[in-house]
Tab-separated table of C-alpha atoms in Angstrom:
chain	number	residue	atom	x	y	z
A	171	ASP	CA	-5.358	305.675	-146.682
A	172	MET	CA	-8.411	306.819	-144.826
A	173	GLY	CA	-11.001	304.664	-146.585
A	174	LEU	CA	-13.892	306.580	-145.055
A	175	ALA	CA	-14.641	310.218	-145.869
A	176	LEU	CA	-15.096	311.832	-142.469
A	177	ASN	CA	-16.432	315.102	-143.832
A	178	LEU	CA	-19.531	313.421	-145.296
A	179	GLY	CA	-20.672	312.105	-141.946
A	180	GLY	CA	-22.700	309.003	-141.270
A	181	ILE	CA	-19.704	307.205	-139.738
A	182	SER	CA	-20.294	305.670	-136.338
A	183	LEU	CA	-18.300	306.882	-133.354
A	184	LEU	CA	-17.038	304.334	-130.846
A	185	ASN	CA	-16.526	305.268	-127.228
A	186	VAL	CA	-13.512	303.874	-125.402
A	187	GLU	CA	-15.287	300.770	-124.086
A	188	GLN	CA	-16.736	300.052	-127.549
A	189	MET	CA	-13.286	300.373	-129.121
A	190	TYR	CA	-11.897	297.822	-126.670
A	191	GLN	CA	-14.870	295.636	-127.594
A	192	ALA	CA	-14.107	296.032	-131.316
A	193	ASP	CA	-10.527	294.892	-130.669
A	194	ARG	CA	-11.747	291.891	-128.671
A	195	LEU	CA	-14.288	290.894	-131.317
A	196	ALA	CA	-11.624	291.106	-134.036
A	197	VAL	CA	-9.321	288.853	-131.997
A	198	ASN	CA	-12.217	286.458	-131.368
A	199	ALA	CA	-12.745	286.374	-135.134
A	200	GLY	CA	-9.206	285.025	-135.491
A	201	ILE	CA	-7.158	288.177	-136.111
A	202	PRO	CA	-4.027	288.185	-133.914
A	203	SER	CA	-3.896	291.346	-131.815
A	204	ILE	CA	-0.244	291.884	-132.790
A	205	ASN	CA	-1.427	292.145	-136.408
A	206	LEU	CA	-3.826	294.931	-135.443
A	207	MET	CA	-0.989	296.778	-133.703
A	208	GLU	CA	1.374	296.250	-136.645
A	209	ASN	CA	-1.292	297.579	-139.013
A	210	ALA	CA	-1.812	300.620	-136.785
A	211	CYS	CA	1.930	301.305	-136.726
A	212	ALA	CA	2.161	300.940	-140.499
A	213	ALA	CA	-0.739	303.365	-140.991
A	214	VAL	CA	0.853	306.014	-138.772
A	215	ALA	CA	4.304	305.611	-140.326
A	216	ALA	CA	2.816	305.866	-143.823
A	217	GLU	CA	0.942	309.039	-142.864
A	218	ILE	CA	4.145	310.584	-141.493
A	219	ARG	CA	6.156	309.686	-144.592
A	220	THR	CA	3.406	311.025	-146.865
A	221	ARG	CA	3.432	314.402	-145.111
A	222	TRP	CA	7.090	314.960	-144.338
A	223	SER	CA	10.547	314.196	-145.663
A	224	PRO	CA	12.913	312.491	-143.195
A	225	ARG	CA	13.548	314.820	-140.269
A	226	ARG	CA	14.722	314.594	-136.683
A	227	THR	CA	11.854	312.945	-134.854
A	228	LEU	CA	11.243	312.129	-131.210
A	229	VAL	CA	8.598	309.518	-130.423
A	230	LEU	CA	7.095	309.864	-126.938
A	231	CYS	CA	5.959	306.434	-125.762
A	232	GLY	CA	3.725	305.810	-122.772
A	233	PRO	CA	3.480	302.587	-120.775
A	234	GLY	CA	0.532	300.959	-122.572
A	235	ASN	CA	-0.586	300.008	-126.067
A	236	ASN	CA	-0.384	303.623	-127.243
A	237	GLY	CA	3.321	303.475	-126.418
A	238	GLY	CA	3.540	300.132	-128.198
A	239	ASP	CA	2.152	301.819	-131.296
A	240	GLY	CA	4.771	304.540	-130.903
A	241	LEU	CA	7.619	302.034	-130.695
A	242	GLY	CA	6.372	300.279	-133.823
A	243	VAL	CA	6.125	303.598	-135.658
A	244	ALA	CA	9.660	304.482	-134.575
A	245	THR	CA	10.934	301.123	-135.859
A	246	LEU	CA	9.303	301.646	-139.263
A	247	LEU	CA	10.653	305.198	-139.568
A	248	ARG	CA	14.133	303.998	-138.622
A	249	GLU	CA	13.929	301.275	-141.288
A	250	ALA	CA	13.037	304.069	-143.736
A	251	ARG	CA	16.297	305.806	-142.715
A	252	TRP	CA	14.689	308.523	-140.623
A	253	PRO	CA	16.727	310.045	-137.760
A	254	VAL	CA	14.373	308.957	-134.977
A	255	GLU	CA	14.749	308.576	-131.224
A	256	VAL	CA	12.392	307.228	-128.571
A	257	ALA	CA	11.714	308.692	-125.121
A	258	LEU	CA	9.988	306.189	-122.837
A	259	PHE	CA	7.703	307.357	-120.060
A	260	GLY	CA	8.557	304.495	-117.715
A	261	SER	CA	10.873	301.552	-118.276
A	262	SER	CA	10.936	299.240	-121.276
A	263	ASP	CA	10.418	296.158	-119.094
A	264	ALA	CA	7.104	297.578	-117.872
A	265	PHE	CA	5.464	296.807	-121.239
A	266	THR	CA	3.188	293.784	-121.509
A	267	GLY	CA	1.604	291.890	-124.390
A	268	ASP	CA	1.900	293.347	-127.877
A	269	ALA	CA	3.573	296.523	-126.601
A	270	ALA	CA	6.351	294.378	-125.086
A	271	ILE	CA	6.917	292.800	-128.507
A	272	MET	CA	7.222	296.267	-130.044
A	273	ALA	CA	9.646	297.302	-127.290
A	274	GLN	CA	11.855	294.287	-128.064
A	275	ARG	CA	11.899	295.188	-131.762
A	276	TRP	CA	13.137	298.742	-131.165
A	277	VAL	CA	16.921	298.752	-131.576
A	278	GLY	CA	17.375	302.499	-132.107
A	279	PRO	CA	18.324	305.140	-129.537
A	280	LEU	CA	16.420	305.504	-126.270
A	281	VAL	CA	16.837	308.962	-124.757
A	282	ASP	CA	15.962	310.376	-121.352
A	283	PHE	CA	12.340	311.399	-120.926
A	284	ASP	CA	13.224	315.057	-120.547
A	285	ALA	CA	12.090	318.147	-122.468
A	286	ASP	CA	15.726	319.006	-123.263
A	287	GLN	CA	15.609	316.126	-125.762
A	288	LEU	CA	13.261	318.299	-127.843
A	289	ASN	CA	15.888	320.959	-128.539
A	290	ASP	CA	17.062	319.642	-131.899
A	291	VAL	CA	13.892	317.820	-132.902
A	292	VAL	CA	11.507	318.936	-135.661
A	293	LEU	CA	8.672	316.408	-135.347
A	294	VAL	CA	7.148	314.856	-132.225
A	295	VAL	CA	5.045	311.693	-132.329
A	296	ASP	CA	2.724	311.709	-129.312
A	297	ALA	CA	2.178	308.072	-128.309
A	298	LEU	CA	2.017	308.713	-124.567
A	299	PHE	CA	-1.613	307.986	-123.762
A	300	GLY	CA	-4.532	306.881	-125.902
A	301	ALA	CA	-8.270	307.424	-125.658
A	302	GLY	CA	-8.533	305.312	-122.492
A	303	LEU	CA	-6.612	307.764	-120.278
A	304	GLN	CA	-8.255	307.936	-116.838
A	305	ARG	CA	-6.124	310.317	-114.766
A	306	PRO	CA	-4.849	313.838	-115.428
A	307	ILE	CA	-1.537	314.389	-117.184
A	308	GLU	CA	0.935	315.905	-114.744
A	309	GLY	CA	4.570	315.792	-113.707
A	310	ARG	CA	7.119	314.618	-116.271
A	311	ALA	CA	4.549	313.772	-118.939
A	312	ARG	CA	3.056	317.241	-118.721
A	313	ALA	CA	6.491	318.908	-118.744
A	314	MET	CA	7.402	317.021	-121.927
A	315	LEU	CA	4.187	317.984	-123.725
A	316	GLU	CA	4.508	321.589	-122.541
A	317	GLY	CA	8.069	321.595	-123.893
A	318	ALA	CA	6.830	320.546	-127.319
A	319	VAL	CA	4.225	323.317	-127.293
A	320	GLU	CA	6.721	325.960	-126.114
A	321	ARG	CA	9.091	325.017	-128.928
A	322	GLU	CA	6.202	325.141	-131.436
A	323	LEU	CA	7.119	321.693	-132.731
A	324	GLU	CA	4.985	319.840	-135.229
A	325	ILE	CA	3.099	317.108	-133.373
A	326	LEU	CA	1.396	314.021	-134.748
A	327	ALA	CA	-0.815	312.196	-132.251
A	328	VAL	CA	-1.337	308.442	-132.277
A	329	ASP	CA	-5.019	307.575	-131.634
A	330	ILE	CA	-5.830	310.826	-129.810
A	331	PRO	CA	-3.729	313.660	-128.372
A	332	SER	CA	-2.505	312.585	-124.921
A	333	GLY	CA	-4.711	314.190	-122.284
A	334	VAL	CA	-7.887	314.291	-124.385
A	335	HIS	CA	-10.592	312.063	-122.911
A	336	GLY	CA	-11.763	309.693	-125.625
A	337	ASP	CA	-15.411	309.769	-124.576
A	338	THR	CA	-15.961	313.432	-123.701
A	339	GLY	CA	-13.275	315.479	-125.458
A	340	GLU	CA	-12.383	317.132	-122.138
A	341	ILE	CA	-8.737	317.821	-121.287
A	342	LEU	CA	-7.400	315.809	-118.363
A	343	GLY	CA	-4.661	318.002	-116.884
A	344	PHE	CA	-2.956	319.047	-120.114
A	345	ALA	CA	-2.903	318.257	-123.813
A	346	ALA	CA	-0.668	319.432	-126.653
A	347	ALA	CA	-2.511	320.369	-129.830
A	348	SER	CA	-1.421	318.142	-132.705
A	349	SER	CA	-1.498	319.110	-136.361
A	350	VAL	CA	-2.524	315.568	-137.296
A	351	THR	CA	-4.152	312.743	-135.355
A	352	VAL	CA	-4.211	309.216	-136.769
A	353	THR	CA	-6.922	307.081	-135.205
A	354	PHE	CA	-7.994	303.532	-135.941
A	355	PHE	CA	-11.148	301.851	-137.270
A	356	ARG	CA	-13.623	304.519	-136.138
A	357	PRO	CA	-13.336	307.994	-134.588
A	358	LYS	CA	-13.990	308.473	-130.884
A	359	PRO	CA	-16.395	311.067	-129.461
A	360	GLY	CA	-13.384	312.933	-128.031
A	361	HIS	CA	-12.140	313.639	-131.561
A	362	MET	CA	-15.424	315.354	-132.426
A	363	LEU	CA	-16.411	317.107	-129.203
A	364	LEU	CA	-14.865	320.355	-128.001
A	365	PRO	CA	-12.248	320.979	-126.822
A	366	GLY	CA	-10.782	317.654	-128.000
A	367	ARG	CA	-11.700	318.454	-131.575
A	368	ASP	CA	-9.477	321.555	-131.546
A	369	PHE	CA	-6.538	319.579	-130.149
A	370	SER	CA	-6.791	316.774	-132.712
A	371	GLY	CA	-5.898	318.864	-135.767
A	372	GLN	CA	-6.585	317.020	-138.997
A	373	LEU	CA	-8.138	313.650	-138.182
A	374	VAL	CA	-6.971	310.705	-140.287
A	375	LEU	CA	-8.926	307.473	-139.966
A	376	SER	CA	-7.039	304.240	-140.637
A	377	ASP	CA	-8.359	300.777	-141.356
A	378	ILE	CA	-6.277	298.350	-139.295
A	379	GLY	CA	-8.083	295.158	-140.286
A	380	ILE	CA	-10.955	295.102	-137.791
A	381	PRO	CA	-13.937	293.595	-139.658
A	382	VAL	CA	-16.760	296.104	-140.130
A	383	ALA	CA	-19.150	293.327	-139.056
A	384	VAL	CA	-18.119	293.860	-135.419
A	385	LEU	CA	-20.266	297.015	-135.493
A	386	ASP	CA	-23.397	294.843	-135.734
A	387	GLU	CA	-22.642	293.476	-132.292
A	388	ILE	CA	-21.437	296.755	-130.775
A	389	ASP	CA	-24.473	298.732	-131.999
A	390	PRO	CA	-22.971	302.251	-131.832
A	391	LYS	CA	-25.246	305.100	-130.758
A	392	GLN	CA	-23.215	308.135	-131.869
A	393	TRP	CA	-22.435	309.254	-135.414
A	394	VAL	CA	-20.361	311.836	-137.270
A	395	ASN	CA	-22.725	314.569	-138.457
A	396	GLY	CA	-22.843	315.377	-142.171
A	397	PRO	CA	-24.886	314.930	-145.351
A	398	ASN	CA	-24.525	311.132	-145.440
A	399	LEU	CA	-26.186	310.972	-142.059
A	400	TRP	CA	-29.216	313.123	-142.776
A	401	SER	CA	-29.738	313.043	-146.542
A	402	ALA	CA	-32.036	310.010	-146.297
A	403	PHE	CA	-34.349	311.967	-143.999
A	404	TRP	CA	-34.211	315.255	-145.896
A	405	PRO	CA	-37.567	316.158	-147.397
A	406	ARG	CA	-37.541	316.178	-151.189
A	407	PRO	CA	-38.721	319.488	-152.703
């Protein structure tokens, strides 16, 4: 599971650029990027199956790697006999790289990207946009997320709730508060800073096989606060 106890602090935070760098360094160290994505999908699917029994689930998949994660999660849930459907924001042939591989593997139902698809769903997996989102959420993406909020559906976010800026925690346009967020390798500042922190719900940190040694090269400058961080500097009585 989580591997690192977030509540004790002392864990480095990686901003969006540093997280991309961590991925690149892992690949340079000989770890295929598809393996990192498969590990991320497995971590999210395991978290879902630990928390909930099989239930009608809609996975919202954006056009990038966050959507690729969502497709992989959907595939694993389907293999576990969950009633799961995928709504793509964009077309399946728009995927590139590892996300395209995940799109090819999905053989379950694809439904229209429309909030009406939420009517008989119990759980929503938010894999629309990850921490690297640059522009505000609007239009159809916003309408879908608003629909999930209006229906008070349980939401699990992949990486970070869509619309939360990974570096600042600010909301770009709109975000739907998730009850759980599964992120990978290290938390992002946006998980810890308000308002992003309030939208992330319970943060679960998953090891996806990135070697910890990459942190030596990245040299993070931000940390999770907590006793592990400051106990070494605390004056002894």
